């Protein structure tokens, strides 16, 4: 049965405890990983007053350290349990030091044409298999194949071969442990997969490569997308249409990252907004900028820089709206003179809830350390506010019948 063939038979949103992605705090060792949980994650859970998941980011050194230790995954599971935390999703997008002085485009290396990316992802899967409950399902988000801005962007075919290898490994893990782990490729502006159309195009290539190896069913089961609401909002994609189009195409949404971007309306005449936007220029992360023109077209710039703001070009100057890939707190409708894309969250979550399976959902605002106003941000309070605001959006999704005579408030067990 195709993914779109069961419309309106059930509503699904992940009923597991909501959490946030821990890539917001540095962790290059196992000790630093646990330190971040103690300093931030556990206090956030206490602040929200209910069970919470840890969306773990495992940098390559941390994944290696866990696996090389005797019973390393079991020890990590015990440490999480002692803190009252569960884990069902990992972030394996940033490979190295995501809190270095300059990350920018380096976050897309190694790409999926590289065997290093495959090995790292499989090692993260081995860790996650040791953290999930018996019969549980997990997800791992990963980069969108590679970055378009590199001189030698990775080819689709080599990436598809490596992703097929990964799917076969995930299938072996499922067969050996009873724990199903799915990979979630995360489209992002200026990457090889950035729009819904490009994503579907790649999946057709991937399925073709997998079919030639007799592995198409395995790939369809274990490889899908991570829908980051900020990324697709920056592309000016409609959330409901985006999710529905992926579903009709047979591309599974394995993970959802609840996130918001910056929005600047009427940039030509909004000097206050342009001045406010200048404060978001910073050297660590890449902040792609897209503009919607008055004829409906979009244009993009690779990064938010002083040079760009000084001379954005005639199309940007005449645009009706700019959106910037700078993750801002998901409970914020405005940041001073700037707007946010928070209005995209409700329709995105409603569209996800209308699927007949339950992707994992987490909040992902990794930029707290680089938000303007040094020292002004209480991370625990900020993360708790984000968790509570997201939970309220989920709770507000209308109750619908499951077809079994019982009503559901928009949640179902993940599958």
Short mmCIF file of C-alpha atoms in Angstrom, two decimals:
data_model
loop_
_atom_site.label_atom_id
_atom_site.label_comp_id
_atom_site.label_asym_id
_atom_site.label_seq_id
_atom_site.Cartn_x
_atom_site.Cartn_y
_atom_site.Cartn_z
CA UNK A 1 0.00 0.00 0.00
CA UNK A 2 1.37 3.42 -0.91
CA UNK A 3 1.96 5.95 1.89
CA UNK A 4 -0.93 8.08 0.66
CA UNK A 5 -3.44 5.25 0.41
CA UNK A 6 -4.64 5.40 4.03
CA UNK A 7 -5.67 9.04 4.22
CA UNK A 8 -7.95 9.98 7.10
CA UNK A 9 -7.79 6.53 8.75
CA UNK A 10 -5.68 7.80 11.65
CA UNK A 11 -3.92 10.83 12.96
CA UNK A 12 -0.37 10.50 14.12
CA UNK A 13 1.99 12.56 16.20
CA UNK A 14 4.78 11.01 18.17
CA UNK A 15 3.43 10.14 21.63
CA UNK A 16 6.93 9.75 23.07
CA UNK A 17 8.09 12.52 25.41
CA UNK A 18 9.02 15.70 23.57
CA UNK A 19 12.62 16.82 23.80
CA UNK A 20 15.22 19.07 22.25
CA UNK A 21 18.36 18.37 20.27
CA UNK A 22 21.48 18.48 22.43
CA UNK A 23 23.63 19.91 19.64
CA UNK A 24 22.89 23.21 21.40
CA UNK A 25 25.57 22.38 23.98
CA UNK A 26 29.15 21.30 23.19
CA UNK A 27 30.18 17.65 23.60
CA UNK A 28 33.38 16.22 22.17
CA UNK A 29 33.80 13.53 24.85
CA UNK A 30 31.54 11.14 26.75
CA UNK A 31 32.14 13.15 29.93
CA UNK A 32 31.13 16.38 28.17
CA UNK A 33 27.98 14.68 26.85
CA UNK A 34 26.95 13.70 30.38
CA UNK A 35 27.94 17.14 31.67
CA UNK A 36 25.58 18.79 29.18
CA UNK A 37 22.74 16.54 30.29
CA UNK A 38 23.36 17.44 33.94
CA UNK A 39 23.81 21.16 33.36
CA UNK A 40 20.98 21.69 30.88
CA UNK A 41 18.76 18.75 29.96
CA UNK A 42 17.81 17.53 33.43
CA UNK A 43 17.12 21.09 34.69
CA UNK A 44 14.98 21.72 31.59
CA UNK A 45 12.99 18.57 32.36
CA UNK A 46 12.50 19.72 35.96
CA UNK A 47 11.38 23.11 34.70
CA UNK A 48 8.74 21.67 32.34
CA UNK A 49 7.60 19.23 35.03
CA UNK A 50 7.04 16.14 32.90
CA UNK A 51 9.07 13.36 31.24
CA UNK A 52 11.36 14.53 28.47
CA UNK A 53 13.45 12.96 25.75
CA UNK A 54 17.06 13.79 25.00
CA UNK A 55 17.64 14.21 21.27
CA UNK A 56 21.30 13.29 21.47
CA UNK A 57 23.91 14.72 19.15
CA UNK A 58 26.84 12.31 19.00
CA UNK A 59 29.91 13.86 17.39
CA UNK A 60 32.21 11.28 15.80
CA UNK A 61 34.64 11.23 18.78
CA UNK A 62 31.77 10.65 21.21
CA UNK A 63 30.25 7.82 19.17
CA UNK A 64 33.68 6.18 18.93
CA UNK A 65 34.30 6.57 22.66
CA UNK A 66 30.97 4.95 23.52
CA UNK A 67 31.52 2.00 21.20
CA UNK A 68 35.13 1.32 22.13
CA UNK A 69 34.31 1.05 25.84
CA UNK A 70 33.17 -2.32 27.21
CA UNK A 71 29.35 -2.24 27.26
CA UNK A 72 29.53 1.41 26.21
CA UNK A 73 25.95 1.74 24.89
CA UNK A 74 24.63 -0.07 27.98
CA UNK A 75 26.53 2.36 30.20
CA UNK A 76 25.13 5.33 28.30
CA UNK A 77 21.64 3.84 28.59
CA UNK A 78 22.14 3.47 32.34
CA UNK A 79 23.36 7.06 32.66
CA UNK A 80 20.29 8.31 30.78
CA UNK A 81 17.94 6.16 32.84
CA UNK A 82 19.49 7.44 36.08
CA UNK A 83 18.61 10.95 34.93
CA UNK A 84 15.05 9.99 33.99
CA UNK A 85 15.69 10.61 30.29
CA UNK A 86 14.68 8.57 27.27
CA UNK A 87 16.25 8.64 23.80
CA UNK A 88 14.59 7.77 20.52
CA UNK A 89 16.35 10.01 18.03
CA UNK A 90 19.95 11.05 17.36
CA UNK A 91 21.42 13.92 15.38
CA UNK A 92 24.31 12.65 13.20
CA UNK A 93 24.43 15.73 10.95
CA UNK A 94 27.42 17.57 12.52
CA UNK A 95 30.36 15.15 12.33
CA UNK A 96 32.97 17.10 14.26
CA UNK A 97 33.10 20.12 16.56
CA UNK A 98 29.80 21.92 16.02
CA UNK A 99 30.86 24.62 18.49
CA UNK A 100 34.18 25.53 16.87
CA UNK A 101 34.92 29.19 16.24
CA UNK A 102 34.02 28.70 12.57
CA UNK A 103 31.73 25.91 11.38
CA UNK A 104 29.92 27.40 8.36
CA UNK A 105 30.02 25.08 5.29
CA UNK A 106 32.33 22.62 7.08
CA UNK A 107 29.26 21.16 8.75
CA UNK A 108 28.51 19.41 5.45
CA UNK A 109 31.77 17.42 5.57
CA UNK A 110 32.27 14.57 5.19
CA UNK A 111 29.40 14.31 2.73
CA UNK A 112 27.49 11.20 1.66
CA UNK A 113 29.91 10.50 -1.20
CA UNK A 114 32.47 9.74 1.52
CA UNK A 115 32.83 6.39 3.26
CA UNK A 116 33.57 8.35 6.46
CA UNK A 117 29.98 9.60 6.55
CA UNK A 118 28.66 6.06 6.13
CA UNK A 119 30.88 4.63 8.88
CA UNK A 120 30.01 7.44 11.29
CA UNK A 121 26.28 7.02 10.71
CA UNK A 122 26.45 3.26 11.17
CA UNK A 123 28.33 3.76 14.44
CA UNK A 124 25.64 6.14 15.65
CA UNK A 125 23.06 3.49 14.76
CA UNK A 126 24.98 0.92 16.81
CA UNK A 127 24.84 3.26 19.80
CA UNK A 128 21.13 4.02 19.34
CA UNK A 129 20.30 0.31 19.13
CA UNK A 130 21.65 0.01 22.66
CA UNK A 131 19.53 2.89 23.95
CA UNK A 132 16.12 1.96 22.56
CA UNK A 133 13.69 -0.23 24.49
CA UNK A 134 13.02 -3.74 23.26
CA UNK A 135 10.96 -3.54 20.07
CA UNK A 136 11.46 0.24 19.94
CA UNK A 137 11.90 2.46 16.91
CA UNK A 138 14.54 5.15 16.52
CA UNK A 139 15.66 7.75 14.00
CA UNK A 140 18.90 9.45 13.03
CA UNK A 141 19.00 12.76 11.16
CA UNK A 142 21.78 13.39 8.66
CA UNK A 143 22.96 15.99 6.18
CA UNK A 144 21.29 16.60 2.78
CA UNK A 145 23.92 14.64 0.77
CA UNK A 146 26.31 17.59 0.39
CA UNK A 147 26.74 21.33 -0.14
CA UNK A 148 26.13 22.92 -3.53
CA UNK A 149 28.76 25.58 -2.90
CA UNK A 150 31.73 23.23 -2.92
CA UNK A 151 33.81 23.06 -6.10
CA UNK A 152 33.31 19.31 -6.21
CA UNK A 153 29.85 18.54 -4.89
CA UNK A 154 29.21 14.83 -4.30
CA UNK A 155 27.53 12.83 -7.01
CA UNK A 156 24.10 11.37 -6.40
CA UNK A 157 25.12 7.85 -7.45
CA UNK A 158 27.96 7.42 -4.95
CA UNK A 159 25.80 8.90 -2.20
CA UNK A 160 22.95 6.55 -3.15
CA UNK A 161 25.30 3.57 -2.94
CA UNK A 162 26.42 4.56 0.54
CA UNK A 163 22.85 5.19 1.69
CA UNK A 164 21.86 1.77 0.39
CA UNK A 165 24.73 0.27 2.38
CA UNK A 166 23.46 2.15 5.42
CA UNK A 167 19.92 0.85 4.94
CA UNK A 168 21.21 -2.73 4.76
CA UNK A 169 23.10 -2.18 8.02
CA UNK A 170 19.96 -0.78 9.67
CA UNK A 171 18.02 -3.81 8.44
CA UNK A 172 20.62 -6.12 10.01
CA UNK A 173 20.34 -4.20 13.29
CA UNK A 174 16.56 -4.61 13.19
CA UNK A 175 16.88 -8.32 12.50
CA UNK A 176 19.42 -8.84 15.26
CA UNK A 177 17.96 -6.63 17.98
CA UNK A 178 14.29 -6.12 17.15
CA UNK A 179 14.92 -2.36 17.17
CA UNK A 180 14.02 -0.47 13.99
CA UNK A 181 16.21 2.53 13.20
CA UNK A 182 15.46 4.86 10.29
CA UNK A 183 17.72 7.46 8.73
CA UNK A 184 16.30 10.94 8.14
CA UNK A 185 17.96 13.05 5.43
CA UNK A 186 17.51 16.74 6.28
CA UNK A 187 17.01 19.13 3.32
CA UNK A 188 18.62 22.51 3.87
CA UNK A 189 19.09 25.71 1.81
CA UNK A 190 21.99 25.65 -0.67
CA UNK A 191 22.51 21.91 -0.21
CA UNK A 192 22.05 19.20 -2.83
CA UNK A 193 18.66 18.54 -1.30
CA UNK A 194 17.00 21.81 -0.38
CA UNK A 195 13.54 21.88 -1.92
CA UNK A 196 10.86 19.22 -1.80
CA UNK A 197 11.18 18.77 -5.56
CA UNK A 198 14.93 18.15 -5.33
CA UNK A 199 14.41 15.75 -2.44
CA UNK A 200 11.91 13.63 -4.35
CA UNK A 201 14.18 13.65 -7.41
CA UNK A 202 17.02 12.25 -5.31
CA UNK A 203 14.85 9.55 -3.76
CA UNK A 204 13.96 8.28 -7.22
CA UNK A 205 17.71 7.99 -7.92
CA UNK A 206 18.22 6.27 -4.57
CA UNK A 207 15.40 3.79 -5.13
CA UNK A 208 16.80 2.98 -8.58
CA UNK A 209 20.27 2.27 -7.19
CA UNK A 210 18.79 0.19 -4.40
CA UNK A 211 16.55 -1.73 -6.81
CA UNK A 212 19.58 -2.75 -8.87
CA UNK A 213 20.98 -4.30 -5.69
CA UNK A 214 17.72 -5.97 -4.70
CA UNK A 215 17.37 -3.61 -1.75
CA UNK A 216 14.62 -1.15 -2.71
CA UNK A 217 12.19 -2.36 -0.04
CA UNK A 218 14.90 -2.11 2.61
CA UNK A 219 15.78 1.44 1.55
CA UNK A 220 12.14 2.53 1.48
CA UNK A 221 11.72 1.15 5.00
CA UNK A 222 14.87 2.63 6.52
CA UNK A 223 15.68 5.83 4.59
CA UNK A 224 13.46 8.91 4.61
CA UNK A 225 13.66 12.60 5.44
CA UNK A 226 13.96 14.88 8.42
CA UNK A 227 11.50 17.73 7.95
CA UNK A 228 13.04 20.84 9.51
CA UNK A 229 10.33 23.50 9.61
CA UNK A 230 12.83 26.37 9.58
CA UNK A 231 14.63 25.11 6.46
CA UNK A 232 11.53 24.73 4.34
CA UNK A 233 10.11 28.02 5.60
CA UNK A 234 13.31 29.76 4.47
CA UNK A 235 12.65 28.25 1.03
CA UNK A 236 9.11 29.75 1.21
CA UNK A 237 7.58 26.29 0.89
CA UNK A 238 4.07 25.74 2.20
CA UNK A 239 4.32 23.31 5.16
CA UNK A 240 1.15 21.32 4.50
CA UNK A 241 1.85 21.05 0.78
CA UNK A 242 5.45 20.01 1.44
CA UNK A 243 4.50 17.14 3.76
CA UNK A 244 1.63 16.01 1.54
CA UNK A 245 3.85 16.01 -1.56
CA UNK A 246 6.50 13.91 0.14
CA UNK A 247 3.82 11.49 1.31
CA UNK A 248 2.27 11.13 -2.14
CA UNK A 249 5.71 10.49 -3.60
CA UNK A 250 6.31 7.66 -1.13
CA UNK A 251 9.08 9.46 0.76
CA UNK A 252 8.73 8.72 4.45
CA UNK A 253 9.13 11.54 7.00
CA UNK A 254 11.12 9.85 9.75
CA UNK A 255 11.81 12.89 11.90
CA UNK A 256 10.54 16.44 12.41
CA UNK A 257 12.61 19.28 13.81
CA UNK A 258 10.52 22.10 15.22
CA UNK A 259 12.45 25.27 14.44
CA UNK A 260 11.94 28.89 13.37
CA UNK A 261 13.76 31.28 11.04
CA UNK A 262 14.08 35.07 10.98
CA UNK A 263 11.73 37.02 8.72
CA UNK A 264 12.18 40.59 7.47
CA UNK A 265 9.16 42.13 5.78
CA UNK A 266 9.37 44.96 3.22
CA UNK A 267 13.18 45.17 3.43
CA UNK A 268 13.48 48.19 1.14
CA UNK A 269 11.52 50.44 3.49
CA UNK A 270 12.25 48.68 6.78
CA UNK A 271 15.47 50.34 7.94
CA UNK A 272 14.83 49.34 11.56
CA UNK A 273 14.49 45.69 10.54
CA UNK A 274 17.64 45.80 8.40
CA UNK A 275 19.58 47.30 11.30
CA UNK A 276 18.27 44.59 13.61
CA UNK A 277 19.24 41.90 11.12
CA UNK A 278 22.83 43.16 11.10
CA UNK A 279 23.13 42.09 14.74
CA UNK A 280 22.65 38.46 13.65
CA UNK A 281 25.83 38.40 11.55
CA UNK A 282 28.17 36.01 13.33
CA UNK A 283 31.21 33.86 12.37
CA UNK A 284 30.24 30.35 13.50
CA UNK A 285 27.26 29.09 11.48
CA UNK A 286 26.03 29.49 7.92
CA UNK A 287 22.90 31.65 7.69
CA UNK A 288 21.46 31.34 4.19
CA UNK A 289 19.17 34.18 3.09
CA UNK A 290 16.21 33.84 0.72
CA UNK A 291 13.93 36.55 -0.65
CA UNK A 292 10.46 36.17 -2.12
CA UNK A 293 9.99 38.56 -5.00
CA UNK A 294 6.71 40.21 -5.77
CA UNK A 295 6.20 37.94 -8.79
CA UNK A 296 6.46 34.86 -6.55
CA UNK A 297 10.03 33.86 -7.47
CA UNK A 298 12.73 33.38 -4.84
CA UNK A 299 16.41 34.31 -4.86
CA UNK A 300 19.05 33.29 -2.38
CA UNK A 301 22.38 34.30 -0.86
CA UNK A 302 24.69 31.74 0.74
CA UNK A 303 25.30 33.60 4.00
CA UNK A 304 24.22 36.61 6.03
CA UNK A 305 27.24 38.92 5.94
CA UNK A 306 27.97 42.62 6.25
CA UNK A 307 28.86 42.65 2.55
CA UNK A 308 25.47 41.20 1.68
CA UNK A 309 23.56 43.72 3.81
CA UNK A 310 25.62 46.60 2.40
CA UNK A 311 24.89 45.59 -1.20
CA UNK A 312 22.11 42.98 -1.41
CA UNK A 313 21.43 43.55 -5.10
CA UNK A 314 18.33 44.87 -6.89
CA UNK A 315 16.20 41.73 -6.57
CA UNK A 316 16.74 41.51 -2.82
CA UNK A 317 16.09 45.24 -2.48
CA UNK A 318 12.76 44.95 -4.32
CA UNK A 319 11.62 41.76 -2.56
CA UNK A 320 8.55 41.67 -0.37
CA UNK A 321 10.11 39.42 2.32
CA UNK A 322 13.48 38.02 3.38
CA UNK A 323 13.91 34.88 5.43
CA UNK A 324 17.18 33.91 7.09
CA UNK A 325 18.34 30.45 8.17
CA UNK A 326 19.11 31.51 11.71
CA UNK A 327 17.30 29.29 14.21
CA UNK A 328 15.51 31.47 16.75
CA UNK A 329 13.41 30.38 19.75
CA UNK A 330 10.27 28.60 18.60
CA UNK A 331 8.06 30.44 21.09
CA UNK A 332 8.97 33.85 19.60
CA UNK A 333 6.56 35.57 17.23
CA UNK A 334 9.00 38.47 16.94
CA UNK A 335 12.59 39.24 17.86
CA UNK A 336 12.57 43.00 18.31
CA UNK A 337 12.03 44.61 14.89
CA UNK A 338 12.18 41.25 13.12
CA UNK A 339 9.50 38.66 12.59
CA UNK A 340 9.89 34.88 12.71
CA UNK A 341 8.41 31.98 10.79
CA UNK A 342 6.59 30.66 13.85
CA UNK A 343 3.32 30.76 11.88
CA UNK A 344 4.64 27.77 9.87
CA UNK A 345 4.79 25.51 12.94
CA UNK A 346 1.06 24.92 13.40
CA UNK A 347 0.30 23.86 9.80
CA UNK A 348 3.51 21.80 9.68
CA UNK A 349 2.61 19.84 12.81
CA UNK A 350 -0.98 19.42 11.64
CA UNK A 351 0.24 18.01 8.33
CA UNK A 352 2.58 15.61 10.14
CA UNK A 353 -0.29 14.58 12.38
CA UNK A 354 -2.33 13.66 9.30
CA UNK A 355 0.15 10.97 8.27
CA UNK A 356 -0.67 7.35 9.04
CA UNK A 357 2.57 6.83 10.97
CA UNK A 358 4.35 8.85 13.63
CA UNK A 359 7.66 10.58 12.91
CA UNK A 360 9.80 11.51 15.87
CA UNK A 361 9.49 15.18 16.85
CA UNK A 362 12.06 17.37 18.60
CA UNK A 363 12.83 21.05 19.09
CA UNK A 364 16.08 22.16 17.44
CA UNK A 365 17.34 25.64 18.22
CA UNK A 366 21.12 25.17 18.23
CA UNK A 367 21.99 28.88 18.01
CA UNK A 368 21.39 30.07 21.58
CA UNK A 369 25.12 30.73 22.09
CA UNK A 370 25.29 33.06 19.07
CA UNK A 371 22.02 34.94 19.49
CA UNK A 372 22.57 38.72 19.81
CA UNK A 373 22.96 39.92 23.38
CA UNK A 374 25.90 38.04 24.86
CA UNK A 375 25.22 36.71 28.34
CA UNK A 376 21.55 37.62 28.17
CA UNK A 377 20.18 34.16 27.46
CA UNK A 378 19.31 31.66 30.18
CA UNK A 379 19.52 28.41 28.22
CA UNK A 380 17.50 26.31 30.65
CA UNK A 381 14.65 28.80 30.75
CA UNK A 382 14.77 29.31 26.99
CA UNK A 383 14.71 25.58 26.20
CA UNK A 384 11.91 24.97 28.70
CA UNK A 385 9.85 27.73 27.10
CA UNK A 386 10.42 26.15 23.67
CA UNK A 387 9.37 22.69 24.89
CA UNK A 388 6.22 24.06 26.52
CA UNK A 389 5.28 26.16 23.50
CA UNK A 390 5.72 23.20 21.15
CA UNK A 391 3.72 20.91 23.40
CA UNK A 392 0.88 23.43 23.42
CA UNK A 393 0.86 23.47 19.61
CA UNK A 394 0.70 19.67 19.56
CA UNK A 395 -2.08 19.61 22.16
CA UNK A 396 -4.11 22.09 20.10
CA UNK A 397 -4.29 19.83 17.05
CA UNK A 398 -7.97 18.82 16.71
CA UNK A 399 -9.10 15.41 17.88
CA UNK A 400 -10.15 13.08 15.08
CA UNK A 401 -11.51 9.59 14.91
CA UNK A 402 -9.03 6.75 14.38
CA UNK A 403 -11.64 4.63 12.61
CA UNK A 404 -11.68 2.23 15.58
CA UNK A 405 -14.49 3.97 17.43
CA UNK A 406 -12.06 5.80 19.69
CA UNK A 407 -10.83 9.38 19.49
CA UNK A 408 -7.20 10.42 19.61
CA UNK A 409 -5.82 13.88 20.43
CA UNK A 410 -3.42 13.71 17.55
CA UNK A 411 -1.00 11.11 18.92
CA UNK A 412 -0.13 7.56 17.97
CA UNK A 413 2.65 5.18 18.83
CA UNK A 414 5.64 5.65 16.54
CA UNK A 415 5.98 3.06 13.82
#
